[in-house]
Each structure stands twice: as structure tokens, then as C-alpha cells.
Amino acid sequence: MTEFKNLTHRCIKGIPIDSVQTRTLSEIGFPVEAQRQPDLSHSAAYNNFFQKLYESPYSIVHTVEKMYVQYLTELRSKDLAFDATLNELRQYGVTPDELVSGLISGCVYSLSAEEADIFLEEFIFIIEDMLPRQLSDIYYSFDIEPNPAHGVFFDLAVKKLGIPKHTDRMQNNYGQFISHTADGVRQRILNGEPFQSIYTNTCATKTIINDAFLSLSNDAVMASGQISHQRRIEHAIFGLSRQYTYEISRGQFARFFDYIIRENGKDVLAILYFTEGQMAGLNDLAKEVQLNHNSVPLLVLDYAELENGHISTTIRNAVKDHGYAAIHNEERKRYFKYGKAFDDCYGNWVAAKTASLCGCFSCGKMFMPDQIVEWSDEEDACCPYCKSATVIMDSQGYEITDKYLQELTLYADGVDEYDE
């Protein structure tokens, strides 16, 4: 694929099309654009051209223009291409003047063979790089000025690339690419490109990007050299409404945060992710970070809530309510100090093999692991004193003391009262 660099197209998704100032391909930075031609749609020659081909195979839009361009690129002569095209249409009584009017209206008559070659390469680049599903996607995604010749070269590029399309005329997706856009998005994700960049630089909608990411397995993401949890958090941030953008720290902020979210260009939230091994530092974090002389709330996300799938709601709440992050962080501190025990008392038969001390947060007793004789569902340790399956062990990372068990029991009582 020919590379076209220094292009300055702009993403206009979500902006009313009549408020966009469009530009030609040349103004955007491509070498060739078909020049606008006089409007001949009301001329006698064009009307005759249209009427004579009305019930023929050549009545389908762009068919004659594509035939002419193909002859042009093969024969390398405008005159020879014109004569070859006219010869195909003589059976319908098309005259030279009428064919000229049709090719002028299609904005291809002025192109040289060399320009047609480049124009085709431009649309191959556009299709492979901007990932449209159909030609209209380009116009609704970028500030590209529509031109009749675009349809001609778009179709020729699709044919050269061999991209399959939907063919059922009764379906809404008729004429759209079957998998090109989604496949391209998946590859860009695996290449490590941020979701926001994919949205800004391709025709892919947020729904297409979302579905493409969800179709990828964690193994595929990790095999590409990326960290799965980073992409999952970024994906949750990307799901915010359009006024929010984000930046990934890439390590330049020395672990103060991993992501910064902006609302209409203003910093509103910093996010820091903690893996299981980093949770000890949760108590030492400030509630805010300083960015550009402004205080921005710091939201801490952890591996447990990421696995439980709660982070999208958490992030939305934090960007809407600047006090929410501090409340959330305190709740997560309490969870890891106390609430996590509610999860760890299930399926702890493996932990019992390496434990040296256990405790029950129903009765507050401490005991050795070999005192456990009953197991709920064959995997949850039952307290030898009160028979409750509320046992935690030092091998799970807990400091089993009378004080901690008393605090945990009070916490459990408070949770029970809340549930009631």
C-alpha cells in the first residue's frame, strides 16, 4: 500500500454535516483530486445519455465511469480509453457528445492515466487506513468534500483489494464490507493503538470498536505484548460520552497515576490502578494530584473490582461527581481490610494446606488448621467451635489476631444489619 503522509483530515463524527467546512483531497494533502466539472445534468446531451442507458446494465451509477477509468489505466491514453468506452455503448446509440457529458458529470473526463493511477492508490490507502464500511462513512467521519469521482475510485479500489461486501439488497447492510472494518480495528487494537486514536483516525464507530475489543481474548491481547488490565481500563474510559477524552501516562508521571481524563479539554480525574501486589500502598495515597496548578481527584481502581466488572460505573460516577473518588477509595480500603474476608472464606481448602493459624469472624476464635474437620461443599472451611463457614487463614495474607477478628466481626455485623 502506498503511504500518504502529512495528511490533515479531521474527525467530524457527531458534528452536523451542514456545519462542517469540507476540503478536497488535495487540500487535505493527497496528490490528486478529480476537479469539479460544470453541472451538465440539465443539458440535452446528458439527458440523452441517461435515457439511452436507462434500462441497460450501464444504468447503474458509476458503471460507465469505471469502465472508462479502467480503459484509461490499461491503454494509457485518454483518446483510446474514450474510443473503447464509446464502442461498448454504441449498441445503445450513445454519441460522443453524450458520452463526454456523462464522463464530465462523473468528474473523470479530465484525469490523465497517471492521475488515475495515483487516485486509485489514494482510495486503496483510504480504505485500508480509515477503515470505512462504505463510501458514505468517509464523508460522515472526516472533512472530505464529496465528489462523484470518489465513488468510481472507491469501487475500483474495493475490487482491487478483493474486499467482500454484503449482497442482500433487502438488508440494511447491503453494499457494506462484511468484515474489513472490524478486522482492521482488531488489528489496530492488537498493535497497541489507543481506542481514542482509532476512533479519531478511522471511520469506525464506538460500537464497532467496542465489539472488536470484546471479541478479542485476553490471551490474544497479551500475546501482542500488551497488559490486559490496562486495555480493559482504557476501554471503560473510552465508553464515556464524547465530551471526555483521556491520556495514558505511559510512565511519564512516575506512578502518580495511569490515566488522566479531561472534560472538554479540562483535567477532571486521574486514575491509578493497583495490582494485587501493590495494595499495601493504598493507605498512603493522596486524595488528589496536582496537574497544571489544579487539584484533580485521584480514583484508585484495583484488580478485584476490575475482575468483578464494576469499573465502568465507578469511572462514570467519578467524572460526574468530584467527591466520589475519595468515597470510593475509602470503601475499597475497607474492603481489602475487612470485606475481602467474605470472599476468602469460600474455597479456602487450598489455603489450609499452607496455613499455620486460622480465625473465625463469626465467633472470634483462633485455631490451628488441623483442627478443621468439617468442610462446607467440600471446599469451605467450617469453624471447629461455631461450625460457621467464616474462616480465614494467615496463608491468605491475613494477620490473625484477637483485635483484627473483633474488628472483622463488628464489620460483618454492620454488613448484616445493612442487608436486613
XYZ file of C-alpha atoms in Angstrom:
420
model
C 0.000 0.000 0.000
C 1.291 3.449 -0.938
C 1.808 5.633 2.143
C 0.451 9.175 2.066
C 1.984 11.216 4.873
C 1.344 14.700 6.227
C -2.424 14.396 5.747
C -4.560 16.760 7.803
C -8.039 15.263 7.652
C -10.172 15.969 10.720
C -12.569 13.659 12.527
C -16.091 15.160 12.397
C -18.099 12.293 13.881
C -21.146 13.562 15.721
C -20.973 17.043 14.166
C -23.905 18.109 11.939
C -22.670 17.663 8.386
C -24.038 21.037 7.252
C -21.850 22.816 9.829
C -18.603 21.212 8.623
C -16.234 23.056 6.316
C -15.158 20.303 3.931
C -11.942 20.145 1.913
C -10.845 18.436 -1.283
C -8.410 15.549 -1.165
C -5.726 17.896 -2.446
C -6.390 20.375 0.347
C -6.103 17.529 2.865
C -2.719 16.548 1.469
C -3.338 13.891 -1.179
C -1.554 14.454 -4.524
C -4.617 14.079 -6.767
C -8.266 15.098 -6.629
C -10.703 14.984 -9.544
C -11.557 18.552 -10.413
C -15.152 19.673 -10.161
C -16.780 19.952 -13.585
C -19.661 22.059 -14.922
C -23.103 20.762 -13.983
C -24.481 19.203 -17.165
C -27.375 17.375 -15.525
C -29.923 19.609 -17.306
C -28.202 19.563 -20.701
C -29.755 17.766 -23.651
C -26.616 15.663 -24.160
C -26.607 14.380 -20.577
C -30.350 13.706 -20.568
C -29.969 11.717 -23.793
C -27.019 9.823 -22.291
C -29.077 8.965 -19.220
C -32.202 7.982 -21.168
C -30.409 5.776 -23.675
C -28.743 3.742 -20.917
C -31.740 3.783 -18.551
C -32.707 0.111 -18.921
C -29.225 -1.198 -19.736
C -26.563 -2.731 -17.435
C -24.776 0.634 -17.716
C -27.567 2.488 -15.917
C -26.079 1.522 -12.530
C -24.309 4.508 -11.027
C -20.561 4.795 -11.803
C -20.617 1.867 -14.273
C -19.654 3.859 -17.366
C -17.136 5.980 -15.477
C -15.473 2.869 -14.027
C -15.255 1.303 -17.462
C -13.645 4.458 -18.848
C -11.106 4.697 -15.993
C -10.189 1.029 -16.374
C -9.541 1.564 -20.090
C -7.586 4.712 -19.219
C -5.239 2.902 -16.837
C -4.813 -0.019 -19.247
C -4.401 1.859 -22.562
C -2.583 4.903 -21.043
C -4.361 7.264 -23.439
C -7.462 9.386 -22.898
C -8.399 9.187 -26.574
C -8.036 5.410 -26.723
C -9.956 4.987 -23.463
C -12.747 7.215 -24.750
C -12.983 5.319 -28.058
C -13.041 1.945 -26.282
C -15.806 3.109 -23.949
C -17.824 4.619 -26.776
C -17.509 1.382 -28.727
C -19.074 -0.504 -25.783
C -22.010 1.896 -25.738
C -22.694 2.223 -29.487
C -25.328 -0.525 -29.326
C -27.427 1.886 -27.240
C -26.972 4.753 -29.675
C -24.736 6.842 -27.395
C -22.941 9.622 -29.295
C -19.500 11.078 -28.500
C -21.034 14.291 -27.130
C -23.361 12.323 -24.890
C -20.512 10.196 -23.525
C -18.448 13.317 -22.869
C -21.327 14.769 -20.854
C -21.568 11.579 -18.770
C -17.833 11.447 -18.059
C -17.725 15.161 -17.229
C -20.632 14.767 -14.791
C -18.724 11.891 -13.180
C -15.651 14.158 -12.813
C -13.332 11.658 -14.505
C -13.031 13.115 -18.019
C -10.166 15.481 -17.166
C -7.967 12.838 -15.494
C -4.773 11.618 -17.129
C -3.718 7.980 -16.853
C -1.020 8.939 -14.348
C -3.519 10.846 -12.210
C -5.941 7.913 -12.331
C -3.174 5.603 -11.055
C -2.490 7.855 -8.092
C -6.188 8.443 -7.430
C -6.714 4.686 -7.197
C -3.787 4.356 -4.774
C -5.291 7.138 -2.668
C -8.542 5.235 -2.276
C -6.730 1.995 -1.532
C -4.962 3.915 1.236
C -8.232 5.466 2.452
C -9.971 2.077 2.628
C -7.091 0.301 4.363
C -6.188 3.134 6.728
C -9.513 4.830 7.502
C -11.489 1.564 7.654
C -14.851 2.619 6.188
C -17.723 0.169 5.704
C -18.864 2.105 2.632
C -18.084 5.378 0.901
C -20.536 7.449 2.957
C -18.644 6.505 6.148
C -15.724 8.612 4.925
C -17.892 11.680 4.410
C -19.578 11.366 7.798
C -16.299 10.713 9.611
C -13.919 13.221 8.045
C -13.965 16.676 6.482
C -13.626 15.292 2.954
C -15.646 17.085 0.290
C -17.882 14.661 -1.653
C -17.067 14.235 -5.325
C -18.697 11.927 -7.937
C -15.282 10.530 -8.857
C -14.813 9.226 -5.315
C -17.491 6.597 -5.878
C -15.734 5.478 -9.052
C -12.333 5.054 -7.460
C -13.752 3.682 -4.200
C -15.387 0.839 -6.144
C -12.258 0.220 -8.214
C -10.140 0.111 -5.040
C -12.557 -2.320 -3.401
C -12.308 -4.561 -6.470
C -8.519 -4.430 -6.463
C -8.373 -5.205 -2.726
C -10.895 -8.043 -3.099
C -12.935 -6.969 -0.081
C -16.242 -8.899 0.180
C -19.498 -6.968 0.609
C -22.997 -7.828 1.768
C -25.098 -8.608 -1.292
C -28.672 -8.931 0.013
C -30.500 -5.858 -1.290
C -33.272 -6.405 1.278
C -30.910 -5.842 4.236
C -29.812 -2.517 5.714
C -26.170 -3.523 5.378
C -26.387 -4.026 1.616
C -23.159 -2.958 -0.052
C -21.217 -2.638 3.200
C -17.979 -4.541 3.815
C -18.577 -7.813 5.629
C -15.586 -7.770 7.973
C -12.965 -5.303 6.708
C -13.683 -2.549 9.239
C -13.945 -4.815 12.285
C -10.840 -6.787 11.265
C -8.899 -3.570 10.814
C -9.968 -2.269 14.220
C -8.980 -5.527 15.917
C -5.534 -5.355 14.322
C -5.038 -1.757 15.445
C -6.023 -2.744 18.985
C -3.508 -5.598 18.895
C -0.900 -3.134 17.594
C -1.415 -1.171 20.822
C -3.173 1.870 19.350
C -5.387 3.646 21.915
C -9.149 3.313 21.394
C -9.457 7.085 21.239
C -6.904 7.236 18.427
C -8.708 4.510 16.474
C -11.967 6.449 16.829
C -10.372 9.717 15.726
C -8.380 8.328 12.796
C -10.778 5.787 11.286
C -14.420 5.605 10.260
C -15.108 3.016 12.975
C -17.881 3.941 15.392
C -17.605 3.456 19.142
C -19.889 0.435 18.815
C -17.605 -1.183 16.215
C -14.519 -0.524 18.359
C -16.276 -1.812 21.478
C -17.431 -5.007 19.744
C -13.992 -5.555 18.208
C -12.286 -5.334 21.597
C -14.809 -7.616 23.290
C -14.252 -10.194 20.548
C -10.555 -10.405 21.466
C -9.499 -12.843 24.149
C -7.175 -11.828 26.982
C -4.655 -14.299 25.562
C -4.699 -12.521 22.196
C -4.165 -9.133 23.854
C -1.305 -10.427 26.000
C 0.255 -12.262 23.053
C 0.505 -8.883 21.312
C 2.748 -7.677 24.148
C 0.106 -5.596 25.929
C -1.136 -5.767 29.507
C -4.744 -6.916 29.594
C -5.879 -4.872 32.587
C -4.535 -1.637 31.059
C -6.584 -2.138 27.913
C -9.684 -3.058 29.937
C -9.461 0.123 31.995
C -8.825 2.200 28.878
C -11.846 0.519 27.262
C -14.028 1.560 30.216
C -12.771 5.158 29.948
C -13.351 5.137 26.184
C -17.001 4.283 26.888
C -17.599 7.734 28.391
C -19.586 10.268 26.372
C -17.944 12.370 23.677
C -17.015 15.408 25.773
C -14.478 13.275 27.647
C -11.015 12.474 26.322
C -8.129 10.771 28.048
C -4.376 10.412 28.088
C -2.410 7.324 29.048
C 0.570 8.213 31.228
C 2.984 5.676 29.646
C 5.125 6.038 32.769
C 5.995 9.712 32.408
C 4.233 10.630 35.656
C 6.302 8.338 37.890
C 3.300 6.278 39.040
C 1.233 9.211 40.325
C -1.477 7.939 38.015
C -2.010 5.803 34.935
C -4.719 7.809 33.131
C -5.933 11.378 33.098
C -9.485 12.148 31.942
C -10.429 15.519 30.504
C -13.853 17.056 30.084
C -13.930 19.488 27.160
C -10.150 19.816 27.451
C -10.023 20.357 31.238
C -8.379 17.796 33.564
C -11.121 16.330 35.788
C -9.928 12.928 37.035
C -6.723 10.933 37.478
C -6.876 7.137 37.670
C -4.348 4.812 39.266
C -4.592 1.029 39.012
C -3.333 -1.299 41.748
C -2.439 -4.920 41.130
C -2.751 -7.419 43.970
C 0.864 -6.951 44.963
C 0.544 -3.169 45.177
C -2.456 -2.983 47.512
C -0.269 -2.305 50.557
C 0.307 1.217 49.228
C -3.385 2.048 49.110
C -3.354 3.653 52.574
C -0.569 6.085 51.672
C -2.179 7.722 48.649
C -3.250 11.340 48.473
C -6.843 12.101 47.553
C -5.774 14.414 44.730
C -2.923 15.018 42.289
C -1.624 18.376 41.102
C -1.840 18.973 37.362
C -1.247 22.325 35.700
C -1.596 24.081 39.071
C -5.012 22.484 39.637
C -6.060 19.755 42.059
C -7.595 16.750 40.340
C -9.325 13.907 42.231
C -7.448 10.600 42.214
C -9.516 7.473 41.647
C -7.895 4.176 42.595
C -9.043 1.057 40.773
C -7.932 -2.383 41.911
C -7.627 -5.849 40.463
C -10.619 -7.193 42.417
C -13.164 -4.665 41.145
C -11.735 -4.982 37.632
C -12.358 -8.740 37.710
C -15.862 -8.158 39.060
C -16.613 -5.851 36.133
C -17.599 -2.769 38.126
C -15.140 -0.209 36.840
C -17.245 1.399 34.081
C -19.875 2.582 36.556
C -17.186 3.666 39.010
C -15.414 5.808 36.409
C -18.677 7.397 35.240
C -19.614 8.290 38.808
C -16.162 9.744 39.472
C -16.159 12.076 36.448
C -19.662 13.330 37.248
C -19.121 13.808 40.999
C -15.687 15.078 42.008
C -16.195 13.892 45.582
C -16.990 10.349 44.555
C -13.360 9.214 44.061
C -12.429 9.827 47.715
C -15.508 7.939 48.927
C -14.803 5.067 46.562
C -11.149 4.842 47.646
C -12.129 4.668 51.320
C -14.654 1.949 50.564
C -12.003 -0.073 48.758
C -9.606 0.317 51.690
C -12.287 -1.100 53.989
C -12.980 -3.873 51.509
C -9.358 -5.007 51.454
C -9.051 -4.729 55.227
C -12.348 -6.436 56.042
C -14.712 -7.095 53.164
C -12.332 -9.316 51.210
C -12.610 -11.858 54.019
C -16.180 -12.516 52.926
C -14.801 -13.794 49.614
C -11.746 -15.563 51.003
C -13.704 -17.794 53.379
C -15.026 -19.643 50.329
C -12.920 -22.244 48.553
C -10.106 -21.936 51.097
C -9.261 -25.630 51.286
C -6.073 -24.994 49.267
C -5.002 -22.174 51.623
C -5.456 -24.543 54.581
C -2.608 -26.728 53.291
C -0.027 -23.994 53.965
C -1.722 -22.114 56.837
C -0.273 -22.023 60.345
C -3.103 -20.117 62.058
C -6.795 -19.627 61.304
C -9.563 -17.465 62.720
C -13.356 -17.272 62.581
C -15.085 -13.907 62.230
C -18.411 -15.266 63.440
C -17.276 -16.331 66.911
C -13.845 -14.672 67.043
C -11.927 -17.878 67.893
C -8.407 -18.675 66.683
C -7.254 -22.231 65.940
C -4.784 -24.389 64.056
C -5.675 -25.618 60.556
C -5.566 -29.283 61.626
C -8.492 -28.547 63.960
C -10.762 -28.054 60.961
C -12.748 -31.254 60.474
C -15.810 -30.045 58.590
C -15.967 -28.516 55.106
C -18.984 -26.890 53.515
C -19.385 -28.013 49.899
C -16.106 -29.902 50.434
C -14.060 -26.711 49.962
C -15.130 -24.084 52.543
C -13.546 -24.474 55.979
C -16.013 -24.619 58.908
C -15.056 -23.269 62.328
C -14.463 -26.146 64.822
C -16.195 -24.032 67.510
C -19.290 -22.467 65.906
C -19.436 -24.548 62.676
C -19.749 -21.383 60.517
C -18.022 -21.248 57.128
C -16.443 -17.915 58.048
C -12.830 -18.972 58.413
C -9.805 -17.017 57.198
C -6.149 -18.031 57.322
C -2.743 -16.405 57.586
C -1.731 -18.089 54.316
C -4.308 -15.838 52.629
C -2.416 -12.743 53.766
C -4.353 -12.031 56.974
C -2.780 -11.242 60.329
C -4.845 -13.477 62.595
C -5.151 -11.621 65.926
C -7.882 -11.131 68.517
C -8.041 -7.418 67.640
C -8.454 -7.988 63.911
C -11.070 -10.717 64.381
C -13.049 -8.421 66.693
C -12.914 -5.613 64.115
C -13.911 -8.015 61.347
C -16.814 -9.354 63.425
C -18.079 -5.804 64.017
C -17.736 -5.117 60.281
C -19.661 -8.312 59.482
C -22.407 -7.364 61.938
C -22.697 -3.956 60.263
C -22.969 -5.539 56.824
C -25.659 -7.952 58.095
C -27.663 -5.085 59.586
C -27.400 -3.130 56.321
C -28.553 -6.167 54.321
C -31.547 -6.630 56.592
